[in-house]
XYZ file of C-alpha atoms in Angstrom:
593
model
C 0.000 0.000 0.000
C 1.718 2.959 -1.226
C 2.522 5.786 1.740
C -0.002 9.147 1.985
C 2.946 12.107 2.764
C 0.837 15.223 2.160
C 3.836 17.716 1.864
C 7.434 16.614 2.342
C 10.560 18.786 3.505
C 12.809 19.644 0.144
C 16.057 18.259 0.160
C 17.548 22.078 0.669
C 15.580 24.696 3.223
C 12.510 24.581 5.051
C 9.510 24.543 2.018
C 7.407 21.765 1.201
C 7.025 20.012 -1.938
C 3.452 19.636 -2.756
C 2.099 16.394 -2.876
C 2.386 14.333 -5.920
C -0.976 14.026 -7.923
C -1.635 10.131 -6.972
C -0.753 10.771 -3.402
C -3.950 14.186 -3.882
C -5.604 11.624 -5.066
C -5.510 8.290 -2.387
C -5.629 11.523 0.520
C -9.057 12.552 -1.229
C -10.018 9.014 -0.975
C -9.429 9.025 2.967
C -11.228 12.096 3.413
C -14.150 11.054 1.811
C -14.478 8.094 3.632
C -14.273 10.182 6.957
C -16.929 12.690 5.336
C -19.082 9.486 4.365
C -19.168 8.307 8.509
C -19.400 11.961 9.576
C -22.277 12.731 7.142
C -24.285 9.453 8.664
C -23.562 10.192 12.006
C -24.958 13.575 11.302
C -28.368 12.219 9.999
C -28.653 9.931 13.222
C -28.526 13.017 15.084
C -29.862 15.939 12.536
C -27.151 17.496 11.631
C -25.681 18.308 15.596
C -22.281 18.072 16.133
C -21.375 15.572 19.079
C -18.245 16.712 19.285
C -19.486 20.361 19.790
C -21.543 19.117 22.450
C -19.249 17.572 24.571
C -16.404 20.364 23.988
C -19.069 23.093 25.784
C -19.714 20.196 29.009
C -15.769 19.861 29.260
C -15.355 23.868 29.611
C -18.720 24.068 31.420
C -16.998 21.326 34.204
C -13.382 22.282 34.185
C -14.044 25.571 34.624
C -16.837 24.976 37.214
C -14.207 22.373 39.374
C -11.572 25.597 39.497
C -14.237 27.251 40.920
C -15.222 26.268 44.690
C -16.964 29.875 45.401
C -19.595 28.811 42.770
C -19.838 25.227 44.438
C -20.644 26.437 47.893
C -22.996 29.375 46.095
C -24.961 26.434 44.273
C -25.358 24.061 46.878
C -26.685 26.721 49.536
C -28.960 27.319 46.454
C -29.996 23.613 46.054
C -30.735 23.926 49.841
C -33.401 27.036 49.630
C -34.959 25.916 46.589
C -35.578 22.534 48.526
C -37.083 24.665 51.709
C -38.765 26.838 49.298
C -40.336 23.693 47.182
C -41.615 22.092 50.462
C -43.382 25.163 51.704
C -44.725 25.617 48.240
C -46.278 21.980 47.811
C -48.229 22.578 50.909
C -49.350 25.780 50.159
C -47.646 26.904 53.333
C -45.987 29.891 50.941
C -46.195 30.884 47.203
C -43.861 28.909 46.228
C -42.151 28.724 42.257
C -44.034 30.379 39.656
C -43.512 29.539 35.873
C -41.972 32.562 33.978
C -43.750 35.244 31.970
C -45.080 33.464 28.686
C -45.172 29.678 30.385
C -48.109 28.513 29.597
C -47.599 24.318 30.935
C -48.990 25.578 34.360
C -51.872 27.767 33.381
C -54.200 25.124 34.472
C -56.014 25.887 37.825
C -55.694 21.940 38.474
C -51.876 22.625 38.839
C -52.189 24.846 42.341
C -53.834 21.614 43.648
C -52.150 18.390 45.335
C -50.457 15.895 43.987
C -50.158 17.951 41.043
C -48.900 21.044 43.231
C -46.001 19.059 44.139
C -45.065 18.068 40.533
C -45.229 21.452 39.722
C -42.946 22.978 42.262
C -40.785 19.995 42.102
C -40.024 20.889 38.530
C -39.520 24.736 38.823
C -37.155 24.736 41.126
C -35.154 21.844 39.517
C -35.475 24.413 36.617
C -34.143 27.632 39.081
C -31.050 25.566 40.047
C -30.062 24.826 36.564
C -30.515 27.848 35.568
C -28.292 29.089 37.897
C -26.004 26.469 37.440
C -25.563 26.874 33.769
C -24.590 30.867 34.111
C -21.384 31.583 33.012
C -18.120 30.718 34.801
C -15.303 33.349 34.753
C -13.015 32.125 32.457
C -15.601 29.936 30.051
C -16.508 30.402 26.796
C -19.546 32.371 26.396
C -20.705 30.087 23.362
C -20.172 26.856 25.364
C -22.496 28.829 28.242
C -25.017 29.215 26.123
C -24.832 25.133 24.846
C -24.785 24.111 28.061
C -27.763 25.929 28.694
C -29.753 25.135 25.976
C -29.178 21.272 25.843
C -30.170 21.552 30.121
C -33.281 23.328 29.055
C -33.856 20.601 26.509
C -33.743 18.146 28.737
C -35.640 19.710 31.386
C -38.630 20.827 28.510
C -38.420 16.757 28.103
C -39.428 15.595 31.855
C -41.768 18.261 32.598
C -44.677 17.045 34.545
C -46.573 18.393 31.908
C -45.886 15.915 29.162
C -47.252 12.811 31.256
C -50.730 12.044 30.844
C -50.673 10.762 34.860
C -48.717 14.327 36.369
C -50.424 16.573 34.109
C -54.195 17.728 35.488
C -55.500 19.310 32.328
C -55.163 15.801 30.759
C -56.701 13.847 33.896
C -59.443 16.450 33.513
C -59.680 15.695 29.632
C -59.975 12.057 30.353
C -62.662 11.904 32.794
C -65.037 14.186 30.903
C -64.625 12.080 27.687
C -64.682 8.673 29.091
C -61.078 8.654 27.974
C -61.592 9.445 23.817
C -58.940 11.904 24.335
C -56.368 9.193 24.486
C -58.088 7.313 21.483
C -57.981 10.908 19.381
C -54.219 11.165 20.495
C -53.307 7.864 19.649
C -55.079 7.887 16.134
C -52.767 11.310 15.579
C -49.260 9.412 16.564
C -49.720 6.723 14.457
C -50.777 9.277 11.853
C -47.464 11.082 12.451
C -44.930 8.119 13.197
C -46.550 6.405 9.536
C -45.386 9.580 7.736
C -42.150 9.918 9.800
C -41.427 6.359 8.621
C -42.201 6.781 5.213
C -40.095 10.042 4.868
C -43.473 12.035 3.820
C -43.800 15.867 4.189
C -46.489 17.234 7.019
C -49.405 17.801 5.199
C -51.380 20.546 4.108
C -53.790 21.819 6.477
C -57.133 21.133 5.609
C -59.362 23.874 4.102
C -56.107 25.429 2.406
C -54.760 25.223 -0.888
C -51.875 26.869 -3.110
C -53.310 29.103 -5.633
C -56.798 29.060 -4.455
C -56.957 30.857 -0.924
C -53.243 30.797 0.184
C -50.735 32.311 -2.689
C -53.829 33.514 -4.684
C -53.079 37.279 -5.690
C -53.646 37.066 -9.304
C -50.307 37.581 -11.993
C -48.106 36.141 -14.182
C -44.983 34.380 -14.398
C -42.990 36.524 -16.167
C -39.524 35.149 -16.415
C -38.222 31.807 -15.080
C -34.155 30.837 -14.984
C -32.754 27.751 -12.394
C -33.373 29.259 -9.492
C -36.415 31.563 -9.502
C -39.809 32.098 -11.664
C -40.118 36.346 -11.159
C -44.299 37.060 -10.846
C -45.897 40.275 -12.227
C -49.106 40.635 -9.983
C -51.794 42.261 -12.012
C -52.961 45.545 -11.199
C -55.893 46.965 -9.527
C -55.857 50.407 -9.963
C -55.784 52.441 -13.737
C -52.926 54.480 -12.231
C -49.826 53.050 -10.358
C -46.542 54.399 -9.307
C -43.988 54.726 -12.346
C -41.097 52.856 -9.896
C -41.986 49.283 -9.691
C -41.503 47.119 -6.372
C -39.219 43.866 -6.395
C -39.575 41.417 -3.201
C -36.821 38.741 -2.670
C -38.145 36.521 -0.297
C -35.947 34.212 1.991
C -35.467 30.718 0.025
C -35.270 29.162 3.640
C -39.309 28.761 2.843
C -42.025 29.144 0.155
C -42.026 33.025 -1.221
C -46.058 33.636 -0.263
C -45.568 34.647 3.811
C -45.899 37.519 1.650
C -49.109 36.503 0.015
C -50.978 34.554 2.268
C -54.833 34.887 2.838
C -56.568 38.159 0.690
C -57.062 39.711 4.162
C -53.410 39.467 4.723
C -51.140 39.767 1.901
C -48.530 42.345 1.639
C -48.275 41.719 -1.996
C -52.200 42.398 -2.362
C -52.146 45.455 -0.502
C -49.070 47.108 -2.384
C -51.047 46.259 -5.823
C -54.065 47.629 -4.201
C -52.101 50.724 -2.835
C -51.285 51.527 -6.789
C -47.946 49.631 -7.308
C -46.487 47.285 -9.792
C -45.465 44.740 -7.705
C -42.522 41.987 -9.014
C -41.906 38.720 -7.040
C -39.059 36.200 -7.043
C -40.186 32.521 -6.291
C -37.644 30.308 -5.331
C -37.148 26.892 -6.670
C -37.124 24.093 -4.017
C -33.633 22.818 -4.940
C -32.441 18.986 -4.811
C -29.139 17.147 -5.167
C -28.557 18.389 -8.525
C -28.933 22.201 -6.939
C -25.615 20.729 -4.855
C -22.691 23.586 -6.596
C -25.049 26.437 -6.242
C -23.398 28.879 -4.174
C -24.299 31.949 -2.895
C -23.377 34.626 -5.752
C -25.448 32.020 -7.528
C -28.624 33.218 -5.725
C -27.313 36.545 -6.362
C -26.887 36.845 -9.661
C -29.981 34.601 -10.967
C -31.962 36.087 -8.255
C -32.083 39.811 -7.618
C -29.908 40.444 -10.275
C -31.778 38.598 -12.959
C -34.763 40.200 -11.531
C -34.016 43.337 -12.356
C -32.833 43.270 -15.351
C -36.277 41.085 -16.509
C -38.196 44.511 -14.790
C -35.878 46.800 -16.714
C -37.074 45.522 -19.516
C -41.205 45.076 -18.744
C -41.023 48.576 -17.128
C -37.999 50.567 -18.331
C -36.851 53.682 -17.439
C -37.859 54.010 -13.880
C -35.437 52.997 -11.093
C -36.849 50.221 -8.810
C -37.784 49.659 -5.268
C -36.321 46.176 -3.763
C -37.688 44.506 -0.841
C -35.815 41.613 0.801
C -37.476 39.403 4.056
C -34.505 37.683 6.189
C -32.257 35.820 3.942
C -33.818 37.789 0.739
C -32.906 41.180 2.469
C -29.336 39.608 3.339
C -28.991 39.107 -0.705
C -30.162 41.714 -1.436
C -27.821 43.838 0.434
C -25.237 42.074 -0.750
C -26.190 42.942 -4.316
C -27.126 46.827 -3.280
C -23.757 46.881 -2.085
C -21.966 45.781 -5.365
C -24.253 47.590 -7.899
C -22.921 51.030 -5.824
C -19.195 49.550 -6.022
C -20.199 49.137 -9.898
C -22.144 52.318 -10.405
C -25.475 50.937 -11.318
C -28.011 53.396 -10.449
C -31.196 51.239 -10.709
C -32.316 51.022 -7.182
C -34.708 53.652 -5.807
C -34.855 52.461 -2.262
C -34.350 49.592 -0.258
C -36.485 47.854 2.475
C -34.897 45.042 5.022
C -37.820 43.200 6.925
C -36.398 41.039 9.741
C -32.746 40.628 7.574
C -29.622 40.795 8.969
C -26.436 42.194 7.689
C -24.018 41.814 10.909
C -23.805 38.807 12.424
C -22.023 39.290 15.777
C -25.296 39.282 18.087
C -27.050 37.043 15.126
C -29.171 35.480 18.118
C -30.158 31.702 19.656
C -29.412 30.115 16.164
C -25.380 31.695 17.230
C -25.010 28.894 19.683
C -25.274 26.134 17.041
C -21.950 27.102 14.914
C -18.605 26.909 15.334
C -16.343 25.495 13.362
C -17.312 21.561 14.105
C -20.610 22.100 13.958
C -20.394 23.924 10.451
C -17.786 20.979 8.990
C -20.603 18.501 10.757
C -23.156 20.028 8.419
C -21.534 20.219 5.275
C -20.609 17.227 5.907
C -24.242 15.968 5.935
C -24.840 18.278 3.059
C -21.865 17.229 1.053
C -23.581 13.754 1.009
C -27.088 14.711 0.200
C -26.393 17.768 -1.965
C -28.457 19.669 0.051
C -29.737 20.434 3.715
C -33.210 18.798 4.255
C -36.094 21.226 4.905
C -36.831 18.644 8.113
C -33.306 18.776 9.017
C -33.515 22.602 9.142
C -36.836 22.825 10.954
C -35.917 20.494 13.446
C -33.116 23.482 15.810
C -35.362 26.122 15.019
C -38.352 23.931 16.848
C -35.384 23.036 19.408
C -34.912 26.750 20.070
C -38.821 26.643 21.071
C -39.242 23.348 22.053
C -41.562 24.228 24.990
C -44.231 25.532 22.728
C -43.021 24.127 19.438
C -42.791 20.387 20.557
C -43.770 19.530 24.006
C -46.904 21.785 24.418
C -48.203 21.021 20.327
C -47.411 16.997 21.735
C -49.658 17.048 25.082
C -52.245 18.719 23.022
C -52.297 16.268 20.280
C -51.236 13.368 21.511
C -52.447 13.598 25.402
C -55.823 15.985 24.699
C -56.599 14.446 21.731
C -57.155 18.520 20.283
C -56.635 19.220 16.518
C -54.660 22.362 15.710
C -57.034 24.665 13.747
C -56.297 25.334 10.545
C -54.746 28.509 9.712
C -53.120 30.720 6.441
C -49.532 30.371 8.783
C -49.626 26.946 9.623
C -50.147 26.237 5.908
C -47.410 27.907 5.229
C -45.041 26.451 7.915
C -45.552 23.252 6.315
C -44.298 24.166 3.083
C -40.538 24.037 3.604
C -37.792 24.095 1.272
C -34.198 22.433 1.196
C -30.710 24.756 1.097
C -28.056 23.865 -1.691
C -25.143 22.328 0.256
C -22.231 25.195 -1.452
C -24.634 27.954 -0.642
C -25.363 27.294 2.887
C -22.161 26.436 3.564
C -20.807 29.783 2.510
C -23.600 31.416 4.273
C -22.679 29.735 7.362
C -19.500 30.516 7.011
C -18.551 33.720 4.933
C -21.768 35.587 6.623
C -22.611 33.438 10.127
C -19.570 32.336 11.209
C -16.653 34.522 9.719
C -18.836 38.153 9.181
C -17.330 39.186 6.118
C -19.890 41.211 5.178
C -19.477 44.697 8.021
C -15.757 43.260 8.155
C -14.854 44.771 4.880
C -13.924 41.103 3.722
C -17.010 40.063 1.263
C -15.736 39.718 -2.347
C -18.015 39.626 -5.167
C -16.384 38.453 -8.259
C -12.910 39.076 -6.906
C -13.651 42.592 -5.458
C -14.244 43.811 -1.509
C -17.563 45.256 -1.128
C -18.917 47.635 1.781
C -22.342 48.772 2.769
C -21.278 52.165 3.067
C -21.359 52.696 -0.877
C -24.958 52.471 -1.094
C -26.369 55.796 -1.719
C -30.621 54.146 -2.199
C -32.730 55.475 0.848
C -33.273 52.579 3.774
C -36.100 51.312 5.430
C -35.223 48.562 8.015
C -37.475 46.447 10.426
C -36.858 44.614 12.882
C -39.091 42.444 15.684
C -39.435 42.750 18.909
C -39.952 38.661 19.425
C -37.249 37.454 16.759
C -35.385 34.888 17.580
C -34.068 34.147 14.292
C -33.070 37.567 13.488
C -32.886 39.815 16.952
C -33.801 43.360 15.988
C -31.017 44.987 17.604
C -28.849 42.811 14.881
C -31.200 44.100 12.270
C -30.699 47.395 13.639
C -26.817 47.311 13.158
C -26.685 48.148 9.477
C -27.011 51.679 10.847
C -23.105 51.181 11.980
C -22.226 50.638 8.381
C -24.670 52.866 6.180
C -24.830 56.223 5.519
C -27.268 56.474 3.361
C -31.171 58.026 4.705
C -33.108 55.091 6.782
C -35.969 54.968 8.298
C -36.198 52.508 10.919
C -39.000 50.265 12.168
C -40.070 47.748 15.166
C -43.027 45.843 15.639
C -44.206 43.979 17.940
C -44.402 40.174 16.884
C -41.956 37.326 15.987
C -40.056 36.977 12.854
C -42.992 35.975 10.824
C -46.133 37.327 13.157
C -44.472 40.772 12.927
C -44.293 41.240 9.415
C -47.973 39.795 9.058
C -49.408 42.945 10.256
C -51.952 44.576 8.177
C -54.239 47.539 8.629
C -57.067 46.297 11.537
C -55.246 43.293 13.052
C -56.194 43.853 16.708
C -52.951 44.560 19.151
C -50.474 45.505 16.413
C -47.985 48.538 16.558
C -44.798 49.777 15.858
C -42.092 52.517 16.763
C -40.779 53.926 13.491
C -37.750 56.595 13.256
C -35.770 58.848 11.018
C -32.189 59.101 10.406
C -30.478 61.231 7.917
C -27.084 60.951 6.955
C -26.015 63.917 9.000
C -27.116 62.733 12.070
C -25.166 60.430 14.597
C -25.554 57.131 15.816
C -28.096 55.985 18.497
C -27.380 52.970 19.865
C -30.867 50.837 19.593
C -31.649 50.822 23.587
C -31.765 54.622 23.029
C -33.541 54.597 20.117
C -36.397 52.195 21.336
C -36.714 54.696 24.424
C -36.392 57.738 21.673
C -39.302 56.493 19.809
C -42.675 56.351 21.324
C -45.184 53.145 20.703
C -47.795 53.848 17.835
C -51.014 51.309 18.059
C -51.587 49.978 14.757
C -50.042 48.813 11.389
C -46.408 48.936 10.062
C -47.727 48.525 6.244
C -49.196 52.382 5.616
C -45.534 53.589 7.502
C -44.186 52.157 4.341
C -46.175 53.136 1.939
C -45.496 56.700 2.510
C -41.828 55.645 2.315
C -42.186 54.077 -0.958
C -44.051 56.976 -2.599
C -41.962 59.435 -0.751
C -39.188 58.100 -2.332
C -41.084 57.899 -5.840
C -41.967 59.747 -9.008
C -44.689 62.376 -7.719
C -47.193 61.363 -11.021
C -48.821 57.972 -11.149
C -48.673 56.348 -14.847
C -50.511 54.179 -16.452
C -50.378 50.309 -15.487
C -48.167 48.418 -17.619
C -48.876 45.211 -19.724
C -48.624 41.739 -18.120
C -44.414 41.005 -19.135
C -42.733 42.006 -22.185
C -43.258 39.420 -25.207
C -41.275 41.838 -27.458
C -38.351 41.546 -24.744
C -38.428 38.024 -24.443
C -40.435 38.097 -21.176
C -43.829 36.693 -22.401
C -46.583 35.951 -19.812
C -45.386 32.123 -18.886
C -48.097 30.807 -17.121
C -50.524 32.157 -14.073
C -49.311 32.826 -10.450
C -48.140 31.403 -8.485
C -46.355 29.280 -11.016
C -44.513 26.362 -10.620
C -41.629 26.205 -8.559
C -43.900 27.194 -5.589
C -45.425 23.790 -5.884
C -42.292 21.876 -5.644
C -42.087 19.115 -2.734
């Protein structure tokens, strides 16, 4: 068996002689047989790194054994949450109380015994962890935070809540229906274990359907490439504003969060506010989408985009629109049409995107290095990540509500979510090209290139700064997959006008906020390019709460930063252009599984 020597010391001085092409060759061998084990360990355990695991419990406990201050503080802890549980139980004091937003305990049956003692059992099993998984001096804050989240995953597990016998909404649930709540729940697991089994998708809620009441502003495909079919929506008004709008929606899911029910589409009411309205729908990519990398979305996204609306509406300068990994893209092609001097933007709106990624939130604590050479790993093999793969750490970063609580209703109650336009949606996933994700992982996530001054597009640095196009920013105040105050940063490396916006709501619930929907509102602001910096605690206390919708807020922007007369609607595409009408929206790609 002939010897692998990877470099080798020259006969004269200290370089190395590269290796030889057969010994490139039998090296690429062994590395793809350790990238074949990784990649199925990573399926057993959905694309988590083991290794990253254990690396955070080794700092957590070697820094916690140097540390006998902390020891002492914990177990005189241990000790008053004991005295504190006891008296609770009993009713003797008040006891633990779940936190803000914990809804396991709401039950009234919960303040009563046995089930009293379950309860205060658990929450101050939950305190002392807590406590216990705060940061030692000296440890790395990212294996804090792992430690953390993997207790609290454990912990969300054994819950009294999830047992049918410790929980007292369930016992309730059982005696008023003769037990049929167990028969209902156990109808739904086989339900769900037969499709887990079968490697089927969740289905479609019931009562909702693509094109007919979800997705069902009318248009055209316009334009269709590899990656993306670009919709014209038809007008509704004889008069429109002469700049058109582009949205790039995140390819992370299907395009229509944007164009959900009629009541609440944000594509319906910017047609119905007098705007031609352009939308990119992303194709669901599979192994053959494996060497699509990130410029690739750029360039046959946005960019392809606007030179298709160029052509069906020339002349006027265009208004682009990016949600969460849409506005990242798009930032990143704002930022290298300035470097090139094309003018064609008119403004630019970031909903929920992020372009720093040093406080990029929860989703921080899952990459490092291993982890990110775990998943392409997993990805290398497939050619892509799986939209299940994906789903399953953002549900992990909720799993109270997004797991246990859904379970005990369905499988313990025997209760039927009720169909809704967002739940439809949610069920729609989409897989991520392995070379793209991994360079979003690592040139964006992990590495920051981007406000570094270290992103190159086609072999040249660009920087944010350059673009001169008007802002408008918003961020949530619930998002956990991309914390407003890191939405907010783009104000550190902008100059150009921006107004800035934040909801209430999550990532999704915030944006979904049209005119009427009871218990919205929003904070808005104006910053000019003369003006300096307010760092975002400042500028939430600097910007009183308005009751009410987001969507008018941005209308005004968009026509403030528009042609003051309204033209005539334009035709459906551009036959004469090569941008016929292809087929009706929402196309095709939108239906891909």
């Amino acid at each position: 068996m002939p010897k692998t020597v990877l470099a080798r010391p020259l006969a004269e001085g200290n370089a190395l002689q590269q290796p030889t092409a057969a010994e490139a060759n039998l090296h690429r061998r062994y590395e793809n047989l350790d990238r074949a084990i990784r990649a199925r360990s990573a399926q057993l355990t959905n694309g988590i790194s083991p290794n990253a695991s254990r690396a955070a419990w080794v700092d957590w406990a070697t820094h916690m054994s140097r540390a006998p201050g902390r020891r002492q503080e914990l177990m005189e802890l241990a000790a008053h949450n004991a005295t504190r549980f006891w008296l609770g139980a009993f009713g003797l004091e008040t006891g633990f109380e779940a936190k803000a937003g914990d809804s396991r305990f709401a039950h009234k049956g919960w303040e009563n015994p046995p089930f009293a003692f379950w309860k205060q059992g658990y929450l101050a099993i939950e305190d002392w962890w807590e406590h216990a998984t705060t940061e030692v001096r000296g440890m790395r804050h990212k294996s804090t935070e792992r430690v953390a989240f993997q207790v609290r995953q454990v912990l969300d597990a054994c819950a009294p809540s999830n047992f049918p016998l410790t929980n007292p909404e369930v016992v309730d649930a059982a005696l008023e229906t003769g037990g049929k709540n167990f028969v209902a729940g156990a109808h739904s697991l086989a339900e769900d274990v037969s499709r887990t089994l079968m490697g089927e998708p969740d289905p479609m809620p019931e009562g909702f359907s693509v094109g007919q009441n979800i997705a069902c502003t009318p248009g055209k495909v316009v334009h269709r490439n590899a990656l993306m079919e670009l919709i014209q929506y038809t007008p509704t008004t004889d008069k429109v504003q002469a700049e058109p709008v582009l949205i790039v929606p995140a390819w992370i899911m299907k395009y229509y969060i944007l164009d959900l029910s009629q009541t609440n589409s944000l594509i319906k009411y910017l047609v119905d506010q007098g705007f031609t309205v352009f939308c990119i729908s992303w194709v669901n990519p599979d192994a053959s989408y494996a060497n699509m990398g990130l410029d690739d979305y750029r360039k046959l996204g946005v960019m392809d985009a606007l030179d298709a609306i160029s052509a069906i509406v020339p002349g006027p300068r265009v208004h682009a629109c990016g949600y969460c990994l849409g506005g990242t893209i798009l930032s990143i092609a704002a930022a290298t049409m300035a470097r090139d001097e094309d003018d064609r933007l008119a403004s630019i709106t970031l909903l929920a995107a992020q372009t720093d990624f040093t406080e990029a939130g929860e989703v921080m604590m899952f990459l490092d290095e291993s982890q990110i050479a775990y998943l392409e790993d997993m990805m290398w093999d497939q050619g892509y990540l799986d939209q299940k793969q994906m789903a399953g750490a953002f549900q992990a970063l909720r799993a109270e509500d997004l797991i246990w609580t859904k379970a005990v209703r369905r499988y313990l109650l025997g209760l039927q979510e009720k169909p809704f336009d967002i739940a439809a949606w949610n069920a729609d996933a989409t897989r991520m090209p392995y070379r793209m994700h991994s360079e979003y992982l690592r040139g964006l996530f992990l590495e920051n290139r981007l406000t570094a001054g270290r992103f190159s597009v086609e072999g040249r640095v660009i920087a944010l700064k350059d673009i001169e196009a008007p802002f408008f920013v918003l961020g949530t105040e619930k998002d956990h997959i991309a914390p407003w105050r890191s939405v907010y940063k783009i104000a550190l490396f902008s100059e150009a006008e921006m107004t800035f916006v934040l909801t209430k709501g999550g990532h999704n619930s915030g944006i979904l906020s049209e005119p009427g929907h009871r218990g919205r509102g929003f904070r808005v602001g104006f910053r000019s390019p003369e003006d300096r910096y307010e760092d975002p605690i400042s500028w939430m206390e600097n910007h009183p709460f308005q009751n009410g919708s987001w969507w008018p807020v941005w209308v005004d922007f968009l026509k403030a930063q528009s042609s003051p007369e309204t033209v005539a609607a334009p035709a459906m595409g551009a036959p004469d252009q090569g941008f016929a009408a292809i087929c009706d929206a929402p196309g095709t790609y939108v239906f891909q599984e």
